mmCIF file of C-alpha atoms in Angstrom:
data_model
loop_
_atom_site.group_PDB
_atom_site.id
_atom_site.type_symbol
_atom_site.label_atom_id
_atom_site.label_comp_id
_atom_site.label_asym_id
_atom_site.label_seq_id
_atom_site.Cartn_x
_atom_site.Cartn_y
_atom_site.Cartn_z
ATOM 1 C CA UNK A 41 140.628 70.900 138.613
ATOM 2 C CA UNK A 42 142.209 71.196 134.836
ATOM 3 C CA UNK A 43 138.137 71.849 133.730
ATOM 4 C CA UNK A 44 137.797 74.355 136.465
ATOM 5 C CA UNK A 45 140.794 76.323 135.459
ATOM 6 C CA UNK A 46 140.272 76.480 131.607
ATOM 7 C CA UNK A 47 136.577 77.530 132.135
ATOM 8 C CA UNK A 48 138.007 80.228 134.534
ATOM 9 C CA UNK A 49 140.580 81.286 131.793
ATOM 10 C CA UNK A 50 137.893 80.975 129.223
ATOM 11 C CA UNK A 51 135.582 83.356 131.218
ATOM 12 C CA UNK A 52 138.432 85.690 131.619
ATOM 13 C CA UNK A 53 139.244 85.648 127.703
ATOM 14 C CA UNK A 54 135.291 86.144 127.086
ATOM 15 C CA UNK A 55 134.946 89.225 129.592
ATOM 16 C CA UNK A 56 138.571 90.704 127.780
ATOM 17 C CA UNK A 57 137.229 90.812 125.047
ATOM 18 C CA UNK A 58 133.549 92.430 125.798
ATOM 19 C CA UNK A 59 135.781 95.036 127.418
ATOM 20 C CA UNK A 60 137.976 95.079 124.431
ATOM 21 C CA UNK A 61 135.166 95.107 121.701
ATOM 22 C CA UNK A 62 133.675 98.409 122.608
ATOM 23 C CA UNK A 63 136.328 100.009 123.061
ATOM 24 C CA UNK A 64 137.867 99.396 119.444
ATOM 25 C CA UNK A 65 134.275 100.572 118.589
ATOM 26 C CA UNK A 66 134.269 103.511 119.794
ATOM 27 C CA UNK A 67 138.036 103.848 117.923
ATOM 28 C CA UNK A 68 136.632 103.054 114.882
ATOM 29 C CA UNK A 69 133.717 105.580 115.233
ATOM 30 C CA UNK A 70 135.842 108.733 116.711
ATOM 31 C CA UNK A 71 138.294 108.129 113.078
ATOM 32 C CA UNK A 72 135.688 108.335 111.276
ATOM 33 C CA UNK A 73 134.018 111.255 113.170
ATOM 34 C CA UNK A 74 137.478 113.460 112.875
ATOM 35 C CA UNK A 75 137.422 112.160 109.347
ATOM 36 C CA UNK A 76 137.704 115.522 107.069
ATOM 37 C CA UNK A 77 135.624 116.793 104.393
ATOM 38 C CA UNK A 78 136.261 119.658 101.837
ATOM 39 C CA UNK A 79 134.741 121.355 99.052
ATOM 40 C CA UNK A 80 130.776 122.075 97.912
ATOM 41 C CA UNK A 81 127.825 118.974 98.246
ATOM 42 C CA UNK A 82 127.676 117.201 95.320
ATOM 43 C CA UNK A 83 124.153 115.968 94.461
ATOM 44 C CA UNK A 84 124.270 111.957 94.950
ATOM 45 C CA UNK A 85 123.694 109.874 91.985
ATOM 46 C CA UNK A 86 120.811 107.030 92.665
ATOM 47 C CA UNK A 87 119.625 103.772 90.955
ATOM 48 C CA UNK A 88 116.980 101.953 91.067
ATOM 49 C CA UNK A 89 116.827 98.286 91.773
ATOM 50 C CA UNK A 90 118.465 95.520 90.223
ATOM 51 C CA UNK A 91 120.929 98.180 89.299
ATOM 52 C CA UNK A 92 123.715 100.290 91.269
ATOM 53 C CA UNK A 93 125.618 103.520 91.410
ATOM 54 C CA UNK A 94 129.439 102.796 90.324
ATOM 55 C CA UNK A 95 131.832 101.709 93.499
ATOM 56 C CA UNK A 96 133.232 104.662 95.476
ATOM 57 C CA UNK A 97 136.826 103.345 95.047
ATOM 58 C CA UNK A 98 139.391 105.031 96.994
ATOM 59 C CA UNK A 99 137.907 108.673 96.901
ATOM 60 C CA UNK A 100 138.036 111.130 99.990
ATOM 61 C CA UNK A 101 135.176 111.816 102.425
ATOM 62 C CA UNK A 102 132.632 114.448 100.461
ATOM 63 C CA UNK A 103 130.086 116.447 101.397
ATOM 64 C CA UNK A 104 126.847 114.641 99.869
ATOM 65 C CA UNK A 105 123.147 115.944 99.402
ATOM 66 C CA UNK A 106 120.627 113.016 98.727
ATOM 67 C CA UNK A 107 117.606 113.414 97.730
ATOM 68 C CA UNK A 108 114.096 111.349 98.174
ATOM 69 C CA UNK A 109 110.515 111.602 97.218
ATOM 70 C CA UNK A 110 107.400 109.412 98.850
ATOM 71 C CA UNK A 111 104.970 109.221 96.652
ATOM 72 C CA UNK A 112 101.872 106.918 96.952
ATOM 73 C CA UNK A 113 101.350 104.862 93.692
ATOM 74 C CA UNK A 114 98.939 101.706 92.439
ATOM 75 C CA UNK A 115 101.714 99.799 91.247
ATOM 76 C CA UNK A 116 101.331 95.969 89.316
ATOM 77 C CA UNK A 117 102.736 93.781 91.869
ATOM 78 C CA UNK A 118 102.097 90.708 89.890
ATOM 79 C CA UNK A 119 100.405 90.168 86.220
ATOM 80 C CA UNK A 120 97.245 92.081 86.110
ATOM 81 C CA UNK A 121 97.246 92.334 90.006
ATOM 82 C CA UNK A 122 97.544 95.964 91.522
ATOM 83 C CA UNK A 123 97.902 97.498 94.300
ATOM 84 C CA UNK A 124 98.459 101.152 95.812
ATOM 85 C CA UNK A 125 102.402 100.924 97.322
ATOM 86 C CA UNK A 126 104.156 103.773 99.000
ATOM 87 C CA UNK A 127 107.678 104.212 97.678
ATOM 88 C CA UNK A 128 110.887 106.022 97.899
ATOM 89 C CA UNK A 129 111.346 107.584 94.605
ATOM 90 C CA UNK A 130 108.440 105.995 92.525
ATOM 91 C CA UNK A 131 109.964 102.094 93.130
ATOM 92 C CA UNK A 132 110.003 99.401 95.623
ATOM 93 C CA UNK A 133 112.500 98.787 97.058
ATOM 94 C CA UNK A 134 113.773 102.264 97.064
ATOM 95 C CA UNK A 135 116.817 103.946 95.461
ATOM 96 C CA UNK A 136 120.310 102.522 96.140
ATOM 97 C CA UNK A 137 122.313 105.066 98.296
ATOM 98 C CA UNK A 138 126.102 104.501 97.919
ATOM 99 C CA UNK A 139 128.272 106.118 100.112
ATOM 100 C CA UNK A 140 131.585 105.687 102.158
ATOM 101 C CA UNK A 141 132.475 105.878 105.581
ATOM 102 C CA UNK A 142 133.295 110.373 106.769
ATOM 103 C CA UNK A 143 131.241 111.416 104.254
ATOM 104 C CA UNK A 144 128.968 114.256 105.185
ATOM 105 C CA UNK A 145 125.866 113.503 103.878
ATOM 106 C CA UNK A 146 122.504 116.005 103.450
ATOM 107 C CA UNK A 147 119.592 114.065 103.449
ATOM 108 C CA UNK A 148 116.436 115.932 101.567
ATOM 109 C CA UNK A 149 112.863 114.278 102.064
ATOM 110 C CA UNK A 150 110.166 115.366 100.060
ATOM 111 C CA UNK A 151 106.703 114.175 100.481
ATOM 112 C CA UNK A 152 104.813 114.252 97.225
ATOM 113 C CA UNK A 153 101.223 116.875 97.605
ATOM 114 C CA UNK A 154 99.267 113.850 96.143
ATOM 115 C CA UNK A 155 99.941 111.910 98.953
ATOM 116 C CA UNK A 156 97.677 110.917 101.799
ATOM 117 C CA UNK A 157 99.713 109.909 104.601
ATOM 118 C CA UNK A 158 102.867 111.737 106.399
ATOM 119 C CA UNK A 159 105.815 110.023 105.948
ATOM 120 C CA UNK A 160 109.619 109.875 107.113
ATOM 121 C CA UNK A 161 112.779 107.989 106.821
ATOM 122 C CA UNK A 162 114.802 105.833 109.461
ATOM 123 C CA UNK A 163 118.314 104.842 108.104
ATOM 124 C CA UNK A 164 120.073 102.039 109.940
ATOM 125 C CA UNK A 165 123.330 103.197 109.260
ATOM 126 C CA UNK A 166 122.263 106.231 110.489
ATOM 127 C CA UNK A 167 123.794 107.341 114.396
ATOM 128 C CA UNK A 168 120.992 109.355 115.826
ATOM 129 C CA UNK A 169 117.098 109.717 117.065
ATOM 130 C CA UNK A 170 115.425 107.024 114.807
ATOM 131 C CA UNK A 171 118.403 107.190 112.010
ATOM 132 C CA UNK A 172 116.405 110.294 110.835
ATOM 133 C CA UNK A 173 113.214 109.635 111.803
ATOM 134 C CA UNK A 174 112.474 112.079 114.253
ATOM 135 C CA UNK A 175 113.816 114.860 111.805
ATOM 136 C CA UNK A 176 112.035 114.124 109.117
ATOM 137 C CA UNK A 177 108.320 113.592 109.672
ATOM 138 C CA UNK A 178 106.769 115.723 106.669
ATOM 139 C CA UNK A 179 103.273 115.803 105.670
ATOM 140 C CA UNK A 180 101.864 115.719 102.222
ATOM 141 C CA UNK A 181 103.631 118.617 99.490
ATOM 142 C CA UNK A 182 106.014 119.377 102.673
ATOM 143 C CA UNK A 183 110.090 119.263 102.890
ATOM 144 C CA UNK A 184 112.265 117.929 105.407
ATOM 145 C CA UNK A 185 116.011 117.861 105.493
ATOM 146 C CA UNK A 186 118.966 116.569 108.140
ATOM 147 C CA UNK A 187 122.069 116.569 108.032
ATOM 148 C CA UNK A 188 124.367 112.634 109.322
ATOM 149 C CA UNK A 189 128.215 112.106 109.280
ATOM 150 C CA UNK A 190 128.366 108.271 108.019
ATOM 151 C CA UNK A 191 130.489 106.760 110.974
ATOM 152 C CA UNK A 192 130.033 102.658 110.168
ATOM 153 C CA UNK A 193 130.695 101.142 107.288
ATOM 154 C CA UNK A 194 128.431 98.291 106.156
ATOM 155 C CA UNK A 195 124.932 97.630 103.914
ATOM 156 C CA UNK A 196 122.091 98.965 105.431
ATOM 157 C CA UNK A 197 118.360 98.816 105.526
ATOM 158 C CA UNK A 198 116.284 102.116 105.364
ATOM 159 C CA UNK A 199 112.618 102.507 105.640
ATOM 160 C CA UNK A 200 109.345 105.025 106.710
ATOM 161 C CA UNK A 201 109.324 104.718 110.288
ATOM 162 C CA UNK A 202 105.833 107.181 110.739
ATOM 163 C CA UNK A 203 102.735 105.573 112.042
ATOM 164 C CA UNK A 204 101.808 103.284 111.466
ATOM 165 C CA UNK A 205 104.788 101.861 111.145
ATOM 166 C CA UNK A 206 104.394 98.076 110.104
ATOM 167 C CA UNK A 207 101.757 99.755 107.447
ATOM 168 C CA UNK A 208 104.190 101.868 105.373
ATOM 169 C CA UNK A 209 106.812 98.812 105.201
ATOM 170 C CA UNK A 210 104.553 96.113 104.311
ATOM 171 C CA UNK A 211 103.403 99.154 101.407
ATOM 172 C CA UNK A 212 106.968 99.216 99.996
ATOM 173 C CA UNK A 213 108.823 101.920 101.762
ATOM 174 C CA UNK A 214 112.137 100.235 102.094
ATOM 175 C CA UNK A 215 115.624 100.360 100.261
ATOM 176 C CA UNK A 216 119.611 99.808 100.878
ATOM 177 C CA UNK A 217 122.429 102.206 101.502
ATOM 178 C CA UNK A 218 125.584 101.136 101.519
ATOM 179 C CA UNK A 219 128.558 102.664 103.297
ATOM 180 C CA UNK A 220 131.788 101.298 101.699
ATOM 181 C CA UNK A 221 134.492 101.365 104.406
ATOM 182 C CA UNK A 222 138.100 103.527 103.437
ATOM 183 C CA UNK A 223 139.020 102.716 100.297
ATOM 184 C CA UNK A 224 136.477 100.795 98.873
ATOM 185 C CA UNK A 225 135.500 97.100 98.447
ATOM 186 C CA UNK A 226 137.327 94.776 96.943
ATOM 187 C CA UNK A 227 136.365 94.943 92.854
ATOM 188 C CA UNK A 228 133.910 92.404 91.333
ATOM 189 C CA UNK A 229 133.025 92.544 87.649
ATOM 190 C CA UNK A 230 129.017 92.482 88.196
ATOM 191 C CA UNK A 231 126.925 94.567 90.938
ATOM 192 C CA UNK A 232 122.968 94.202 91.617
ATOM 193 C CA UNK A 233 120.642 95.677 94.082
ATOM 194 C CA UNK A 234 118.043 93.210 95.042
ATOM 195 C CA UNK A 235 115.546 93.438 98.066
ATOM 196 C CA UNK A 236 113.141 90.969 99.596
ATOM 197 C CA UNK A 237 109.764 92.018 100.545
ATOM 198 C CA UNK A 238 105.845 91.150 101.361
ATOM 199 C CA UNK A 239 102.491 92.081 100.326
ATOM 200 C CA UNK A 240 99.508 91.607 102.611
ATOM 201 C CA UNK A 241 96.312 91.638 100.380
ATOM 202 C CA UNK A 242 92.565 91.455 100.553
ATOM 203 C CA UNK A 243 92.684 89.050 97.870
ATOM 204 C CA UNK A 244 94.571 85.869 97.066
ATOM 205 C CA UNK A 245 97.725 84.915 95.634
ATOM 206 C CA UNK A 246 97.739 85.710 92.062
ATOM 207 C CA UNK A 247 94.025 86.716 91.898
ATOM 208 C CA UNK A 248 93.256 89.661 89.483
ATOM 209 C CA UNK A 249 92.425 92.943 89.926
ATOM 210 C CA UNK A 250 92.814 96.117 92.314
ATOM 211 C CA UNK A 251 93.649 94.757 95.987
ATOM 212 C CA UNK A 252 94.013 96.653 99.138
ATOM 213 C CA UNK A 253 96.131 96.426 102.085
ATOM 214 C CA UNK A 254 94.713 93.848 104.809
ATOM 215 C CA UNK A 255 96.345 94.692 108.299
ATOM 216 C CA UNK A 256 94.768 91.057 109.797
ATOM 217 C CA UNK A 257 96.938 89.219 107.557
ATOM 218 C CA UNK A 258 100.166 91.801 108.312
ATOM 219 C CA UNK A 259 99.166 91.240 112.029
ATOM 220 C CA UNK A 260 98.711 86.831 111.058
ATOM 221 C CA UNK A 261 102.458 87.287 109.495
ATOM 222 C CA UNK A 262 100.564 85.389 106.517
ATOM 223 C CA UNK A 263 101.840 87.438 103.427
ATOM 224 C CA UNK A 264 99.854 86.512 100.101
ATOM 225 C CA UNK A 265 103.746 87.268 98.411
ATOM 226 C CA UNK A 266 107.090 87.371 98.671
ATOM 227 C CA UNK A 267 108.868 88.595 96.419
ATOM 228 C CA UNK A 268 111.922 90.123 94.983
ATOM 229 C CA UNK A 269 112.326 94.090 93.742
ATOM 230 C CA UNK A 270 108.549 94.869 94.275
ATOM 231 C CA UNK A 271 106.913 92.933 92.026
ATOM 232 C CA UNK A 272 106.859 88.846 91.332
ATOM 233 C CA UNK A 273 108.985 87.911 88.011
ATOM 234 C CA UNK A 274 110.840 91.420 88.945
ATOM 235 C CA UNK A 275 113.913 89.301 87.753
ATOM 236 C CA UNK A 276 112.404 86.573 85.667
ATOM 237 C CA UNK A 277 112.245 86.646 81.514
ATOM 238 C CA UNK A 278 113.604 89.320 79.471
ATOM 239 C CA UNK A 279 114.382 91.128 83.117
ATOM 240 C CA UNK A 280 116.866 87.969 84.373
ATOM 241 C CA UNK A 281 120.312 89.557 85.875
ATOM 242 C CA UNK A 282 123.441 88.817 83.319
ATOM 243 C CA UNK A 283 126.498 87.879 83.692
ATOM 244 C CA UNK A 284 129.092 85.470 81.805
ATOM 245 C CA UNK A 285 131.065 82.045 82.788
ATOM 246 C CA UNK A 286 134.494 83.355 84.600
ATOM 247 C CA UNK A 287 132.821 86.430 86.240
ATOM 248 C CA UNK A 288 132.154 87.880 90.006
ATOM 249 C CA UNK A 289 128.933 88.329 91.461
ATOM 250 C CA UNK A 290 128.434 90.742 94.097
ATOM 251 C CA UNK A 291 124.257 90.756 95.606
ATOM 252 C CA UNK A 292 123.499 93.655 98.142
ATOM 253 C CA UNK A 293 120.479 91.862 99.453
ATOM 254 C CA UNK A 294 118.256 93.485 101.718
ATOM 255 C CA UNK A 295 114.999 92.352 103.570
ATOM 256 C CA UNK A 296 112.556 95.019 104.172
ATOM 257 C CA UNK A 297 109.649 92.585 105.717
ATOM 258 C CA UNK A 298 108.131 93.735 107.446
ATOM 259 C CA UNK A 299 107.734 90.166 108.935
ATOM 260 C CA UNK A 300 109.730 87.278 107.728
ATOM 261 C CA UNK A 301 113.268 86.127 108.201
ATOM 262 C CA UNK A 302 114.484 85.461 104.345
ATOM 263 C CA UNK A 303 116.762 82.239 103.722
ATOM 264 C CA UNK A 304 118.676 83.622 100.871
ATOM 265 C CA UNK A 305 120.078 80.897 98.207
ATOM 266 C CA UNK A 306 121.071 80.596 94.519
ATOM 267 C CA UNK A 307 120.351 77.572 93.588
ATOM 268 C CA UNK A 308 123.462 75.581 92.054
ATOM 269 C CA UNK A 309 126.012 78.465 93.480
ATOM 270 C CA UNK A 310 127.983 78.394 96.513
ATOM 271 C CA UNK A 311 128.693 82.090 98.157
ATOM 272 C CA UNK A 312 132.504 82.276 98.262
ATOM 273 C CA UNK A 313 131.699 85.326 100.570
ATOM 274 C CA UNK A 314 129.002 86.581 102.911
ATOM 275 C CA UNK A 315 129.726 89.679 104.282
ATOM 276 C CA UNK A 316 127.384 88.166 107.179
ATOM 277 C CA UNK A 317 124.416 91.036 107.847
ATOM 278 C CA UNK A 318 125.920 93.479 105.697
ATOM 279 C CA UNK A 319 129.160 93.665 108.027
ATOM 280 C CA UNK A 320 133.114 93.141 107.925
ATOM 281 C CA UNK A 321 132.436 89.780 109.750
ATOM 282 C CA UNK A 322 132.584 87.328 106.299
ATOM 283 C CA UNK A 323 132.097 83.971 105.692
ATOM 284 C CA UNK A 324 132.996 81.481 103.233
ATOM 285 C CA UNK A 325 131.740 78.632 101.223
ATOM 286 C CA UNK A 326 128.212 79.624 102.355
ATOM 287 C CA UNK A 327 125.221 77.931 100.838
ATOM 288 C CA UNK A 328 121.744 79.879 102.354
ATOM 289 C CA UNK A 329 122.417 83.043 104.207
ATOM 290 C CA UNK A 330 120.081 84.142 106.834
ATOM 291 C CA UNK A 331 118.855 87.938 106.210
ATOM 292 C CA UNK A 332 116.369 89.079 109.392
ATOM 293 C CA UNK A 333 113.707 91.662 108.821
ATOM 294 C CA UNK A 334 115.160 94.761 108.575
ATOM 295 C CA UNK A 335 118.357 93.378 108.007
ATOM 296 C CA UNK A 336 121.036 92.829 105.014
ATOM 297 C CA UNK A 337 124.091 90.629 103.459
ATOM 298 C CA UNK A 338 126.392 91.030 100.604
ATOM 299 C CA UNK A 339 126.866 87.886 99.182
ATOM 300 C CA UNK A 340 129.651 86.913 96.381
ATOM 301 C CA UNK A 341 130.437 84.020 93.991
ATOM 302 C CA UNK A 342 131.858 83.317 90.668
ATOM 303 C CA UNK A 343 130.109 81.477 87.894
ATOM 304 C CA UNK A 344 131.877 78.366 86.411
ATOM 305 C CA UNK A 345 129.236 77.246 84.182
ATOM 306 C CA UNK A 346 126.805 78.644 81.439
ATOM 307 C CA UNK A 347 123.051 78.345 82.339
ATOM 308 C CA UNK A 348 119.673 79.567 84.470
ATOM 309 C CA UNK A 349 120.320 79.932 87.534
ATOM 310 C CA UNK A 350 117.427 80.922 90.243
ATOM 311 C CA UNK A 351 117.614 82.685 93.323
ATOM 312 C CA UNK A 352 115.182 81.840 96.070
ATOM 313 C CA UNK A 353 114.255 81.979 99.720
ATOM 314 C CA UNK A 354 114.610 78.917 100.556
ATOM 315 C CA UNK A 355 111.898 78.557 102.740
ATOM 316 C CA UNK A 356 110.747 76.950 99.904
ATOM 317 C CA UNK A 357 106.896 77.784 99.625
ATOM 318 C CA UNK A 358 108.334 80.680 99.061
ATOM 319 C CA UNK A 359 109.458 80.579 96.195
ATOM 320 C CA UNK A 360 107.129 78.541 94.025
ATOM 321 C CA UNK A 361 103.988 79.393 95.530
ATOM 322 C CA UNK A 362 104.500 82.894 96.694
ATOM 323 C CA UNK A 363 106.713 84.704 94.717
ATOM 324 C CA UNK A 364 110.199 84.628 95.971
ATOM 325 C CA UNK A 365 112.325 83.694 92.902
ATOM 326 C CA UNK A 366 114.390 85.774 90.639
ATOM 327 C CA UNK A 367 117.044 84.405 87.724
ATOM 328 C CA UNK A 368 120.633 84.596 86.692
ATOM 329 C CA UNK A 369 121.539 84.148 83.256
ATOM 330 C CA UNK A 370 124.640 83.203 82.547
ATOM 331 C CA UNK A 371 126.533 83.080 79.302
ATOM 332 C CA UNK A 372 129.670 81.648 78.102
ATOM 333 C CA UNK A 373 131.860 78.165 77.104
ATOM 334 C CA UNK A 374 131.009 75.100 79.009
ATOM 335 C CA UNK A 375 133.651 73.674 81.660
ATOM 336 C CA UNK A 376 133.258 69.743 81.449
ATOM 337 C CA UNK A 377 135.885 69.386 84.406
ATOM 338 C CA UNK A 378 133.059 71.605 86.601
ATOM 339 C CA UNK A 379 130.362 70.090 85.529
ATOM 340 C CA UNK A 380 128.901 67.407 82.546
ATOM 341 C CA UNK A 381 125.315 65.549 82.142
ATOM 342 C CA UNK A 382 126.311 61.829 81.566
ATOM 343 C CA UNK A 383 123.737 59.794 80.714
#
């Protein structure tokens, strides 16, 4: 009888809350909907990857005018292996967008003449027909442009959504924006942009030359890489990320796919915080994050001790055989009491 009741009261609590959920929702969205902006667009500043734009702080709502390019580009995806990637901006993954929640933003697409394929842009944190999509289908040397109040904050994934669709992905055509909520996030003393992504080529892993896009791979979900920021060793070498012993990491880690679910770790870290896919839900003392296709997480620690330290998916073929590794360098005085090599 005492089962029966608490399952009853625990149905009661689950349904109260469904009801409950959507309705702070839609409280959240109408705020930020009657949130007010004044003055001329300002042009938006972007970054490319592992770098980006300064925080938004505690700024009003602005009118904002972004601006993209595709462009279609052979690109060295690993040491003298190429390969022709479709980007956002000449990079992959493409610029960093930072924004905050009310802001009025005007969204320009241009599709470079050179190009061969029509292109477009779907933005997940975008409330609408295809984030965008449907509005901004331009062909080669054309202009598109659509205006989107920013009405959720979170980190975002963005990428072509024109046909085929799984094509222009797996080709690079992927990036982050972020939409800080009212008043910013919390400050952190270092910021980097990094996005996971796969190449499907008529070739093999690490075998020279000019490759070309292989759909029956794309279609296999085998990906010859994965790899971090576009290219393998993106962050490896002279290009590791920096930081020094006492400092605050914040990763805005995205996963453009267009296939695989990334198991996101720094090896010898522990994530004080996951903002857990990119949301205000976070979680602590995390060691591997999950980060679906199409999906992202902001992940934050602080580093105790000097050293290398590399970041992986940890579905660990990954990373040593495919491409999926980046480093940390870290700087500073040893702390004995955190950790010490005996013998």
């Amino acid at each position: 009888m005492k089962k029966t009741i608490l399952l009853a009261a625990s149905c009661i609590l689950m349904i109260t809350a469904c009801k409950q959920n959507p309705d702070q929702q839609n409280e959240n969205n109408n705020a930020a909907i009657d949130i007010k902006t004044t003055g001329n667009p300002e042009v938006l500043k972007l970054v490319s990857a592992p770098n980006v734009p300064a925080p938004v702080g505690d700024r009003a709502a602005k009118k904002l005018i972004v601006n993209l390019e595709t462009t279609e580009e052979i690109h060295e995806i690993d040491e003298g292996v190429t390969y022709k990637v479709w980007t956002f901006n000449h990079t992959v993954p493409g610029s960093f967008i930072r924004i905050r929640v009310g802001d009025e933003v005007e969204l320009h697409l241009k599709n470079a003449a050179d190009s061969n394929m029509p292109h477009n842009i779907d933005l997940h944190a975008v409330n609408g027909p295809g984030g965008g999509a449907e509005a901004t289908f331009v062909a080669p040397g054309q202009e598109a442009v659509f205006n989107f109040k920013a009405l959720n904050p979170g980190l975002y994934v963005y990428h072509c959504a024109a046909p085929p669709v799984p094509m222009h992905i797996a080709n690079g055509m992927y990036g982050l924006i972020l939409v800080e909520p009212e008043g910013g996030l919390p400050k952190v003393d270092k910021e980097f942009y990094i996005m996971q992504g796969e190449y499907y080529i008529k070739g093999k892993f690490e075998e020279k030359g000019f490759h070309e896009f292989d759909l029956d791979k794309g279609i296999a979900e085998n990906p010859d890489y994965v790899i971090f920021n576009g290219k393998k060793g993106s962050m490896l070498g002279n290009n590791m990320l920096q930081a020094k012993v006492g400092e605050t990491i914040r990763l805005f880690v995205g996963n453009g796919g267009p296939n695989l679910t990334s198991s996101f770790h720094v090896i010898g870290e522990i994530f004080d915080k996951v903002y857990v896919e990119g949301g205000s839900t976070i979680n602590k003392n995390v060691q591997t994050t999950l980060i679906p296709a199409g999906g992202a997480t902001i992940v934050e620690f602080k580093v105790e001790e000097p050293g290398e330290y590399n970041i992986v998916d940890h579905s660990i073929f990954r990373a040593f055989n495919k491409g999926a590794i980046a480093k940390i360098k870290v700087t500073g005085d040893k702390n004995e009491k955190v950790y010490k090599k005996v013998k």
